[in-house]
Amino acid sequence: MRPFSSLTPAEVRAWVADAGQPAYRAEQLLRWFYRSPAGSFEAMATLPAGLRERLAAEFTFSTLAPVHVSRADDGETLKYLFRLADGELLESVCMHYPHHAASSERTTVCLSTQVGCAVRCPFCATGLGGLKRNMETAEVVDQVLEVCRAELRRGRGAPPGGGRVSHLVYMGMGEPLHNDGATLASVLRFTDPAALGLGVRRVTVSTSGVVPAIGALAREGGGVNLAVSLHAPVDGLRDQLVPLNRRWPVAEVVEAADGYSRVTGRRVSYEYVMLRGVNDGDALADDLGRLLRRRLAHVNLIPYNPIPGDPYQSSSKSRIDAFRKRVEAAGVACTVRDTRGRRIDAACGQLRAEALAGTVALIPDAAVRSGA
């Protein structure tokens, strides 16, 4: 059967019309599916029984089965592990910021676009495991909806726009622009007023530098935020930390990001994981400042979340602060990302790797769905 989330809102309306139902039933169905905690078609109580039966006969309600959830930061950070139909595992993270400066509450979901990753950054657990496959559009959409439903069942509020989350970041497992078809399709779904209805300024797509796809995202992505995983301002070091750099070096990546800013008018964020003694020296901070000054750019320094057995360590707080000040001295805005979920192995790919190794117990999805 087809996943229901593979249908666009326009296709849902066409299906409802073909089923001989009035147009308002499509809007009811969309609200139930995208904005309620319902876990099945049967639970959509205001729809006629016959329509619910037909939906269940023709569509899969979700492509994912939740099999584990970890909590940290007093319950404000939750990491979900889902099993796909073919048995593969993926991760999504939900982060609550109840006293965020820009609003009364901010809830961000970090979602995945691939099972594994082909970029193979040596400090990333996902990359170390290699690429298994791209995710389908429905699988990308469903992971956000599963998190939304779980959060509604937990009694979390409804952010602006009536959705369950206020922000989405494509920063989970995989390189989003290596799966640009599903990434773009899911962005359009999440920002569709009939689906989640998020504003494009609340959606961020991260890339390690797939230059041709950055241009496509600029033309077709509606003006979402772009984040570039830079991690080094010079080619020699970036070749080691981000092997994709050997295909598209720093200058080409930054030029593509400049093009994104020209088309969309949006500032580009440059992500920079701080690795002790590797990329955190004063000279590299100065290189980074020279690279990005006079550009519509912002640097986001990320304290490294260590992976067991990995040789890398996070830079000290004092070193990160000194690095930030040197970048700012060049006239480039620079902040340090809030660290979340260290006690639940929230670095990308860690929980999946532990589950595959058998060191994390997978509980029945019914228990996860009930909030147990």
JSON list of C-alpha atoms in Angstrom, two decimals, residues 102-300:
[
{"chain": "A", "resi": 102, "resn": "ALA", "atom": "CA", "xyz": [12.54, 35.08, 20.48]},
{"chain": "A", "resi": 103, "resn": "SER", "atom": "CA", "xyz": [9.28, 33.54, 21.70]},
{"chain": "A", "resi": 104, "resn": "SER", "atom": "CA", "xyz": [7.54, 32.06, 24.71]},
{"chain": "A", "resi": 105, "resn": "GLU", "atom": "CA", "xyz": [8.43, 28.54, 23.54]},
{"chain": "A", "resi": 106, "resn": "ARG", "atom": "CA", "xyz": [10.45, 27.07, 20.71]},
{"chain": "A", "resi": 107, "resn": "THR", "atom": "CA", "xyz": [10.33, 23.42, 19.68]},
{"chain": "A", "resi": 108, "resn": "THR", "atom": "CA", "xyz": [12.79, 22.20, 17.07]},
{"chain": "A", "resi": 109, "resn": "VAL", "atom": "CA", "xyz": [12.87, 18.82, 15.35]},
{"chain": "A", "resi": 110, "resn": "CYS", "atom": "CA", "xyz": [16.15, 17.66, 13.83]},
{"chain": "A", "resi": 111, "resn": "LEU", "atom": "CA", "xyz": [15.32, 15.21, 11.05]},
{"chain": "A", "resi": 112, "resn": "SER", "atom": "CA", "xyz": [17.17, 12.73, 8.86]},
{"chain": "A", "resi": 113, "resn": "THR", "atom": "CA", "xyz": [17.14, 12.32, 5.08]},
{"chain": "A", "resi": 114, "resn": "GLN", "atom": "CA", "xyz": [19.29, 9.22, 4.59]},
{"chain": "A", "resi": 115, "resn": "VAL", "atom": "CA", "xyz": [19.97, 5.94, 6.35]},
{"chain": "A", "resi": 116, "resn": "GLY", "atom": "CA", "xyz": [23.68, 6.53, 6.90]},
{"chain": "A", "resi": 117, "resn": "CYS", "atom": "CA", "xyz": [25.76, 9.02, 4.92]},
{"chain": "A", "resi": 118, "resn": "ALA", "atom": "CA", "xyz": [28.20, 8.87, 2.04]},
{"chain": "A", "resi": 119, "resn": "VAL", "atom": "CA", "xyz": [30.20, 11.99, 3.01]},
{"chain": "A", "resi": 120, "resn": "ARG", "atom": "CA", "xyz": [32.07, 10.04, 5.72]},
{"chain": "A", "resi": 121, "resn": "CYS", "atom": "CA", "xyz": [33.23, 12.89, 7.94]},
{"chain": "A", "resi": 122, "resn": "PRO", "atom": "CA", "xyz": [35.58, 11.12, 10.40]},
{"chain": "A", "resi": 123, "resn": "PHE", "atom": "CA", "xyz": [34.07, 12.77, 13.49]},
{"chain": "A", "resi": 124, "resn": "CYS", "atom": "CA", "xyz": [30.48, 11.75, 12.66]},
{"chain": "A", "resi": 125, "resn": "ALA", "atom": "CA", "xyz": [28.98, 8.43, 13.78]},
{"chain": "A", "resi": 126, "resn": "THR", "atom": "CA", "xyz": [26.57, 8.41, 10.84]},
{"chain": "A", "resi": 127, "resn": "GLY", "atom": "CA", "xyz": [29.33, 8.91, 8.29]},
{"chain": "A", "resi": 128, "resn": "LEU", "atom": "CA", "xyz": [31.53, 6.25, 9.88]},
{"chain": "A", "resi": 129, "resn": "GLY", "atom": "CA", "xyz": [28.77, 3.71, 9.22]},
{"chain": "A", "resi": 130, "resn": "GLY", "atom": "CA", "xyz": [28.55, 4.53, 5.50]},
{"chain": "A", "resi": 131, "resn": "LEU", "atom": "CA", "xyz": [25.43, 5.01, 3.38]},
{"chain": "A", "resi": 132, "resn": "LYS", "atom": "CA", "xyz": [22.64, 2.41, 3.34]},
{"chain": "A", "resi": 133, "resn": "ARG", "atom": "CA", "xyz": [20.07, 4.24, 1.23]},
{"chain": "A", "resi": 134, "resn": "ASN", "atom": "CA", "xyz": [18.16, 7.44, 0.63]},
{"chain": "A", "resi": 135, "resn": "MET", "atom": "CA", "xyz": [14.92, 7.95, 2.49]},
{"chain": "A", "resi": 136, "resn": "GLU", "atom": "CA", "xyz": [11.67, 8.36, 0.59]},
{"chain": "A", "resi": 137, "resn": "THR", "atom": "CA", "xyz": [9.73, 11.62, 0.88]},
{"chain": "A", "resi": 138, "resn": "ALA", "atom": "CA", "xyz": [7.07, 9.86, 2.98]},
{"chain": "A", "resi": 139, "resn": "GLU", "atom": "CA", "xyz": [9.74, 8.61, 5.42]},
{"chain": "A", "resi": 140, "resn": "VAL", "atom": "CA", "xyz": [11.11, 12.14, 5.86]},
{"chain": "A", "resi": 141, "resn": "VAL", "atom": "CA", "xyz": [7.63, 13.54, 6.42]},
{"chain": "A", "resi": 142, "resn": "ASP", "atom": "CA", "xyz": [6.54, 10.72, 8.75]},
{"chain": "A", "resi": 143, "resn": "GLN", "atom": "CA", "xyz": [9.42, 11.13, 11.19]},
{"chain": "A", "resi": 144, "resn": "VAL", "atom": "CA", "xyz": [8.35, 14.71, 11.88]},
{"chain": "A", "resi": 145, "resn": "LEU", "atom": "CA", "xyz": [4.68, 13.72, 12.16]},
{"chain": "A", "resi": 146, "resn": "GLU", "atom": "CA", "xyz": [5.52, 10.86, 14.54]},
{"chain": "A", "resi": 147, "resn": "VAL", "atom": "CA", "xyz": [7.44, 13.27, 16.77]},
{"chain": "A", "resi": 148, "resn": "CYS", "atom": "CA", "xyz": [4.60, 15.80, 16.56]},
{"chain": "A", "resi": 149, "resn": "ARG", "atom": "CA", "xyz": [2.02, 13.19, 17.56]},
{"chain": "A", "resi": 150, "resn": "ALA", "atom": "CA", "xyz": [4.16, 11.99, 20.44]},
{"chain": "A", "resi": 151, "resn": "GLU", "atom": "CA", "xyz": [4.58, 15.56, 21.66]},
{"chain": "A", "resi": 152, "resn": "LEU", "atom": "CA", "xyz": [0.84, 16.22, 21.48]},
{"chain": "A", "resi": 153, "resn": "ARG", "atom": "CA", "xyz": [0.21, 13.06, 23.48]},
{"chain": "A", "resi": 154, "resn": "ARG", "atom": "CA", "xyz": [2.71, 14.33, 26.04]},
{"chain": "A", "resi": 155, "resn": "GLY", "atom": "CA", "xyz": [0.67, 17.51, 26.34]},
{"chain": "A", "resi": 156, "resn": "ARG", "atom": "CA", "xyz": [3.06, 19.93, 24.69]},
{"chain": "A", "resi": 157, "resn": "GLY", "atom": "CA", "xyz": [1.55, 23.15, 23.37]},
{"chain": "A", "resi": 158, "resn": "ALA", "atom": "CA", "xyz": [0.87, 24.26, 19.82]},
{"chain": "A", "resi": 159, "resn": "PRO", "atom": "CA", "xyz": [3.36, 26.83, 18.47]},
{"chain": "A", "resi": 160, "resn": "PRO", "atom": "CA", "xyz": [2.37, 29.56, 15.96]},
{"chain": "A", "resi": 161, "resn": "GLY", "atom": "CA", "xyz": [0.59, 28.27, 12.88]},
{"chain": "A", "resi": 162, "resn": "GLY", "atom": "CA", "xyz": [-1.18, 25.50, 14.78]},
{"chain": "A", "resi": 163, "resn": "GLY", "atom": "CA", "xyz": [1.62, 22.97, 14.29]},
{"chain": "A", "resi": 164, "resn": "ARG", "atom": "CA", "xyz": [3.30, 20.87, 16.93]},
{"chain": "A", "resi": 165, "resn": "VAL", "atom": "CA", "xyz": [6.80, 22.15, 16.22]},
{"chain": "A", "resi": 166, "resn": "SER", "atom": "CA", "xyz": [7.99, 25.65, 15.58]},
{"chain": "A", "resi": 167, "resn": "HIS", "atom": "CA", "xyz": [11.22, 24.88, 13.70]},
{"chain": "A", "resi": 168, "resn": "LEU", "atom": "CA", "xyz": [12.71, 22.10, 11.55]},
{"chain": "A", "resi": 169, "resn": "VAL", "atom": "CA", "xyz": [16.39, 21.53, 10.87]},
{"chain": "A", "resi": 170, "resn": "TYR", "atom": "CA", "xyz": [17.66, 19.04, 8.29]},
{"chain": "A", "resi": 171, "resn": "MET", "atom": "CA", "xyz": [20.73, 18.18, 10.35]},
{"chain": "A", "resi": 172, "resn": "GLY", "atom": "CA", "xyz": [20.16, 14.54, 11.28]},
{"chain": "A", "resi": 173, "resn": "MET", "atom": "CA", "xyz": [21.45, 11.44, 9.55]},
{"chain": "A", "resi": 174, "resn": "GLY", "atom": "CA", "xyz": [22.61, 11.89, 5.97]},
{"chain": "A", "resi": 175, "resn": "GLU", "atom": "CA", "xyz": [23.48, 14.67, 3.54]},
{"chain": "A", "resi": 176, "resn": "PRO", "atom": "CA", "xyz": [20.14, 16.32, 2.64]},
{"chain": "A", "resi": 177, "resn": "LEU", "atom": "CA", "xyz": [21.34, 17.50, -0.77]},
{"chain": "A", "resi": 178, "resn": "HIS", "atom": "CA", "xyz": [22.47, 13.99, -1.72]},
{"chain": "A", "resi": 179, "resn": "ASN", "atom": "CA", "xyz": [18.76, 13.23, -1.46]},
{"chain": "A", "resi": 180, "resn": "ASP", "atom": "CA", "xyz": [17.59, 16.55, -2.81]},
{"chain": "A", "resi": 181, "resn": "GLY", "atom": "CA", "xyz": [14.38, 15.22, -4.36]},
{"chain": "A", "resi": 182, "resn": "ALA", "atom": "CA", "xyz": [12.97, 14.01, -1.04]},
{"chain": "A", "resi": 183, "resn": "THR", "atom": "CA", "xyz": [14.43, 17.01, 0.79]},
{"chain": "A", "resi": 184, "resn": "LEU", "atom": "CA", "xyz": [12.75, 19.54, -1.51]},
{"chain": "A", "resi": 185, "resn": "ALA", "atom": "CA", "xyz": [9.47, 17.63, -1.59]},
{"chain": "A", "resi": 186, "resn": "SER", "atom": "CA", "xyz": [9.35, 17.40, 2.20]},
{"chain": "A", "resi": 187, "resn": "VAL", "atom": "CA", "xyz": [10.21, 21.09, 2.60]},
{"chain": "A", "resi": 188, "resn": "LEU", "atom": "CA", "xyz": [7.24, 21.95, 0.38]},
{"chain": "A", "resi": 189, "resn": "ARG", "atom": "CA", "xyz": [5.02, 19.65, 2.44]},
{"chain": "A", "resi": 190, "resn": "PHE", "atom": "CA", "xyz": [6.09, 21.07, 5.78]},
{"chain": "A", "resi": 191, "resn": "THR", "atom": "CA", "xyz": [5.52, 24.64, 4.59]},
{"chain": "A", "resi": 192, "resn": "ASP", "atom": "CA", "xyz": [2.19, 23.92, 2.86]},
{"chain": "A", "resi": 193, "resn": "PRO", "atom": "CA", "xyz": [-0.60, 25.72, 4.80]},
{"chain": "A", "resi": 194, "resn": "ALA", "atom": "CA", "xyz": [-2.77, 22.60, 4.46]},
{"chain": "A", "resi": 195, "resn": "ALA", "atom": "CA", "xyz": [-0.08, 20.40, 6.07]},
{"chain": "A", "resi": 196, "resn": "LEU", "atom": "CA", "xyz": [2.19, 21.65, 8.88]},
{"chain": "A", "resi": 197, "resn": "GLY", "atom": "CA", "xyz": [2.07, 25.22, 7.62]},
{"chain": "A", "resi": 198, "resn": "LEU", "atom": "CA", "xyz": [5.51, 26.24, 8.87]},
{"chain": "A", "resi": 199, "resn": "GLY", "atom": "CA", "xyz": [7.00, 29.46, 7.55]},
{"chain": "A", "resi": 200, "resn": "VAL", "atom": "CA", "xyz": [10.09, 29.00, 5.37]},
{"chain": "A", "resi": 201, "resn": "ARG", "atom": "CA", "xyz": [12.11, 31.04, 7.85]},
{"chain": "A", "resi": 202, "resn": "ARG", "atom": "CA", "xyz": [11.50, 28.29, 10.41]},
{"chain": "A", "resi": 203, "resn": "VAL", "atom": "CA", "xyz": [13.08, 25.59, 8.23]},
{"chain": "A", "resi": 204, "resn": "THR", "atom": "CA", "xyz": [16.85, 25.09, 7.86]},
{"chain": "A", "resi": 205, "resn": "VAL", "atom": "CA", "xyz": [18.52, 22.76, 5.38]},
{"chain": "A", "resi": 206, "resn": "SER", "atom": "CA", "xyz": [22.13, 21.84, 6.14]},
{"chain": "A", "resi": 207, "resn": "THR", "atom": "CA", "xyz": [24.66, 20.65, 3.58]},
{"chain": "A", "resi": 208, "resn": "SER", "atom": "CA", "xyz": [28.33, 19.74, 3.62]},
{"chain": "A", "resi": 209, "resn": "GLY", "atom": "CA", "xyz": [28.66, 21.46, 0.24]},
{"chain": "A", "resi": 210, "resn": "VAL", "atom": "CA", "xyz": [26.83, 19.77, -2.65]},
{"chain": "A", "resi": 211, "resn": "VAL", "atom": "CA", "xyz": [27.29, 22.76, -4.91]},
{"chain": "A", "resi": 212, "resn": "PRO", "atom": "CA", "xyz": [24.84, 21.99, -7.78]},
{"chain": "A", "resi": 213, "resn": "ALA", "atom": "CA", "xyz": [22.02, 21.16, -5.36]},
{"chain": "A", "resi": 214, "resn": "ILE", "atom": "CA", "xyz": [22.52, 24.44, -3.47]},
{"chain": "A", "resi": 215, "resn": "GLY", "atom": "CA", "xyz": [21.45, 26.22, -6.64]},
{"chain": "A", "resi": 216, "resn": "ALA", "atom": "CA", "xyz": [18.39, 23.99, -6.99]},
{"chain": "A", "resi": 217, "resn": "LEU", "atom": "CA", "xyz": [17.45, 24.66, -3.38]},
{"chain": "A", "resi": 218, "resn": "ALA", "atom": "CA", "xyz": [17.72, 28.40, -4.02]},
{"chain": "A", "resi": 219, "resn": "ARG", "atom": "CA", "xyz": [15.34, 28.14, -6.99]},
{"chain": "A", "resi": 220, "resn": "GLU", "atom": "CA", "xyz": [12.85, 25.66, -5.56]},
{"chain": "A", "resi": 221, "resn": "GLY", "atom": "CA", "xyz": [13.11, 25.75, -1.76]},
{"chain": "A", "resi": 222, "resn": "GLY", "atom": "CA", "xyz": [11.01, 28.84, -1.20]},
{"chain": "A", "resi": 223, "resn": "GLY", "atom": "CA", "xyz": [13.70, 30.70, 0.75]},
{"chain": "A", "resi": 224, "resn": "VAL", "atom": "CA", "xyz": [14.42, 28.29, 3.62]},
{"chain": "A", "resi": 225, "resn": "ASN", "atom": "CA", "xyz": [17.52, 28.87, 5.72]},
{"chain": "A", "resi": 226, "resn": "LEU", "atom": "CA", "xyz": [20.75, 27.37, 4.40]},
{"chain": "A", "resi": 227, "resn": "ALA", "atom": "CA", "xyz": [23.45, 26.03, 6.73]},
{"chain": "A", "resi": 228, "resn": "VAL", "atom": "CA", "xyz": [26.83, 24.93, 5.38]},
{"chain": "A", "resi": 229, "resn": "SER", "atom": "CA", "xyz": [28.83, 22.38, 7.40]},
{"chain": "A", "resi": 230, "resn": "LEU", "atom": "CA", "xyz": [32.22, 24.00, 6.89]},
{"chain": "A", "resi": 231, "resn": "HIS", "atom": "CA", "xyz": [34.40, 22.82, 9.83]},
{"chain": "A", "resi": 232, "resn": "ALA", "atom": "CA", "xyz": [37.60, 24.22, 8.26]},
{"chain": "A", "resi": 233, "resn": "PRO", "atom": "CA", "xyz": [38.29, 27.38, 6.24]},
{"chain": "A", "resi": 234, "resn": "VAL", "atom": "CA", "xyz": [41.16, 25.94, 4.16]},
{"chain": "A", "resi": 235, "resn": "ASP", "atom": "CA", "xyz": [41.14, 23.09, 1.66]},
{"chain": "A", "resi": 236, "resn": "GLY", "atom": "CA", "xyz": [43.91, 20.90, 3.08]},
{"chain": "A", "resi": 237, "resn": "LEU", "atom": "CA", "xyz": [42.27, 20.51, 6.48]},
{"chain": "A", "resi": 238, "resn": "ARG", "atom": "CA", "xyz": [38.73, 20.43, 5.11]},
{"chain": "A", "resi": 239, "resn": "ASP", "atom": "CA", "xyz": [39.73, 17.61, 2.73]},
{"chain": "A", "resi": 240, "resn": "GLN", "atom": "CA", "xyz": [40.37, 15.55, 5.86]},
{"chain": "A", "resi": 241, "resn": "LEU", "atom": "CA", "xyz": [37.34, 16.62, 7.90]},
{"chain": "A", "resi": 242, "resn": "VAL", "atom": "CA", "xyz": [34.78, 16.83, 5.08]},
{"chain": "A", "resi": 243, "resn": "PRO", "atom": "CA", "xyz": [35.90, 14.49, 2.27]},
{"chain": "A", "resi": 244, "resn": "LEU", "atom": "CA", "xyz": [33.29, 16.01, -0.07]},
{"chain": "A", "resi": 245, "resn": "ASN", "atom": "CA", "xyz": [35.63, 19.01, -0.19]},
{"chain": "A", "resi": 246, "resn": "ARG", "atom": "CA", "xyz": [37.82, 17.08, -2.65]},
{"chain": "A", "resi": 247, "resn": "ARG", "atom": "CA", "xyz": [34.94, 17.37, -5.13]},
{"chain": "A", "resi": 248, "resn": "TRP", "atom": "CA", "xyz": [33.78, 20.90, -4.27]},
{"chain": "A", "resi": 249, "resn": "PRO", "atom": "CA", "xyz": [36.50, 22.88, -2.45]},
{"chain": "A", "resi": 250, "resn": "VAL", "atom": "CA", "xyz": [35.95, 25.73, -0.03]},
{"chain": "A", "resi": 251, "resn": "ALA", "atom": "CA", "xyz": [35.92, 28.52, -2.64]},
{"chain": "A", "resi": 252, "resn": "GLU", "atom": "CA", "xyz": [33.23, 26.79, -4.72]},
{"chain": "A", "resi": 253, "resn": "VAL", "atom": "CA", "xyz": [31.08, 26.04, -1.68]},
{"chain": "A", "resi": 254, "resn": "VAL", "atom": "CA", "xyz": [31.23, 29.63, -0.43]},
{"chain": "A", "resi": 255, "resn": "GLU", "atom": "CA", "xyz": [30.52, 30.95, -3.93]},
{"chain": "A", "resi": 256, "resn": "ALA", "atom": "CA", "xyz": [27.44, 28.72, -4.15]},
{"chain": "A", "resi": 257, "resn": "ALA", "atom": "CA", "xyz": [26.32, 29.95, -0.74]},
{"chain": "A", "resi": 258, "resn": "ASP", "atom": "CA", "xyz": [26.77, 33.54, -1.93]},
{"chain": "A", "resi": 259, "resn": "GLY", "atom": "CA", "xyz": [24.53, 32.68, -4.88]},
{"chain": "A", "resi": 260, "resn": "TYR", "atom": "CA", "xyz": [21.95, 31.32, -2.47]},
{"chain": "A", "resi": 261, "resn": "SER", "atom": "CA", "xyz": [21.97, 34.63, -0.60]},
{"chain": "A", "resi": 262, "resn": "ARG", "atom": "CA", "xyz": [21.58, 36.60, -3.83]},
{"chain": "A", "resi": 263, "resn": "VAL", "atom": "CA", "xyz": [18.55, 34.58, -4.92]},
{"chain": "A", "resi": 264, "resn": "THR", "atom": "CA", "xyz": [16.81, 34.35, -1.54]},
{"chain": "A", "resi": 265, "resn": "GLY", "atom": "CA", "xyz": [18.10, 37.38, 0.36]},
{"chain": "A", "resi": 266, "resn": "ARG", "atom": "CA", "xyz": [18.86, 35.06, 3.28]},
{"chain": "A", "resi": 267, "resn": "ARG", "atom": "CA", "xyz": [21.96, 34.99, 5.44]},
{"chain": "A", "resi": 268, "resn": "VAL", "atom": "CA", "xyz": [23.87, 31.69, 5.31]},
{"chain": "A", "resi": 269, "resn": "SER", "atom": "CA", "xyz": [24.96, 29.94, 8.50]},
{"chain": "A", "resi": 270, "resn": "TYR", "atom": "CA", "xyz": [28.33, 28.21, 8.53]},
{"chain": "A", "resi": 271, "resn": "GLU", "atom": "CA", "xyz": [28.51, 25.30, 10.96]},
{"chain": "A", "resi": 272, "resn": "TYR", "atom": "CA", "xyz": [31.91, 24.70, 12.56]},
{"chain": "A", "resi": 273, "resn": "VAL", "atom": "CA", "xyz": [32.45, 21.75, 14.92]},
{"chain": "A", "resi": 274, "resn": "MET", "atom": "CA", "xyz": [35.20, 22.63, 17.38]},
{"chain": "A", "resi": 275, "resn": "LEU", "atom": "CA", "xyz": [37.82, 19.87, 17.53]},
{"chain": "A", "resi": 276, "resn": "ARG", "atom": "CA", "xyz": [40.61, 20.28, 20.07]},
{"chain": "A", "resi": 277, "resn": "GLY", "atom": "CA", "xyz": [43.99, 20.80, 18.46]},
{"chain": "A", "resi": 278, "resn": "VAL", "atom": "CA", "xyz": [42.60, 20.16, 14.98]},
{"chain": "A", "resi": 279, "resn": "ASN", "atom": "CA", "xyz": [40.62, 23.16, 13.71]},
{"chain": "A", "resi": 280, "resn": "ASP", "atom": "CA", "xyz": [40.46, 25.49, 16.71]},
{"chain": "A", "resi": 281, "resn": "GLY", "atom": "CA", "xyz": [43.70, 27.48, 16.43]},
{"chain": "A", "resi": 282, "resn": "ASP", "atom": "CA", "xyz": [43.99, 31.25, 16.20]},
{"chain": "A", "resi": 283, "resn": "ALA", "atom": "CA", "xyz": [45.36, 31.15, 12.64]},
{"chain": "A", "resi": 284, "resn": "LEU", "atom": "CA", "xyz": [42.34, 29.16, 11.47]},
{"chain": "A", "resi": 285, "resn": "ALA", "atom": "CA", "xyz": [39.99, 31.58, 13.23]},
{"chain": "A", "resi": 286, "resn": "ASP", "atom": "CA", "xyz": [41.66, 34.40, 11.30]},
{"chain": "A", "resi": 287, "resn": "ASP", "atom": "CA", "xyz": [41.38, 32.40, 8.06]},
{"chain": "A", "resi": 288, "resn": "LEU", "atom": "CA", "xyz": [37.69, 31.89, 8.73]},
{"chain": "A", "resi": 289, "resn": "GLY", "atom": "CA", "xyz": [37.16, 35.57, 9.40]},
{"chain": "A", "resi": 290, "resn": "ARG", "atom": "CA", "xyz": [38.91, 36.55, 6.15]},
{"chain": "A", "resi": 291, "resn": "LEU", "atom": "CA", "xyz": [36.92, 33.96, 4.20]},
{"chain": "A", "resi": 292, "resn": "LEU", "atom": "CA", "xyz": [33.51, 35.18, 5.36]},
{"chain": "A", "resi": 293, "resn": "ARG", "atom": "CA", "xyz": [33.89, 38.89, 6.01]},
{"chain": "A", "resi": 294, "resn": "ARG", "atom": "CA", "xyz": [31.78, 41.13, 3.77]},
{"chain": "A", "resi": 295, "resn": "ARG", "atom": "CA", "xyz": [29.53, 38.15, 3.06]},
{"chain": "A", "resi": 296, "resn": "LEU", "atom": "CA", "xyz": [25.95, 37.62, 4.25]},
{"chain": "A", "resi": 297, "resn": "ALA", "atom": "CA", "xyz": [27.17, 35.01, 6.69]},
{"chain": "A", "resi": 298, "resn": "HIS", "atom": "CA", "xyz": [26.96, 33.85, 10.27]},
{"chain": "A", "resi": 299, "resn": "VAL", "atom": "CA", "xyz": [29.24, 31.33, 11.99]},
{"chain": "A", "resi": 300, "resn": "ASN", "atom": "CA", "xyz": [27.81, 28.79, 14.42]}
]
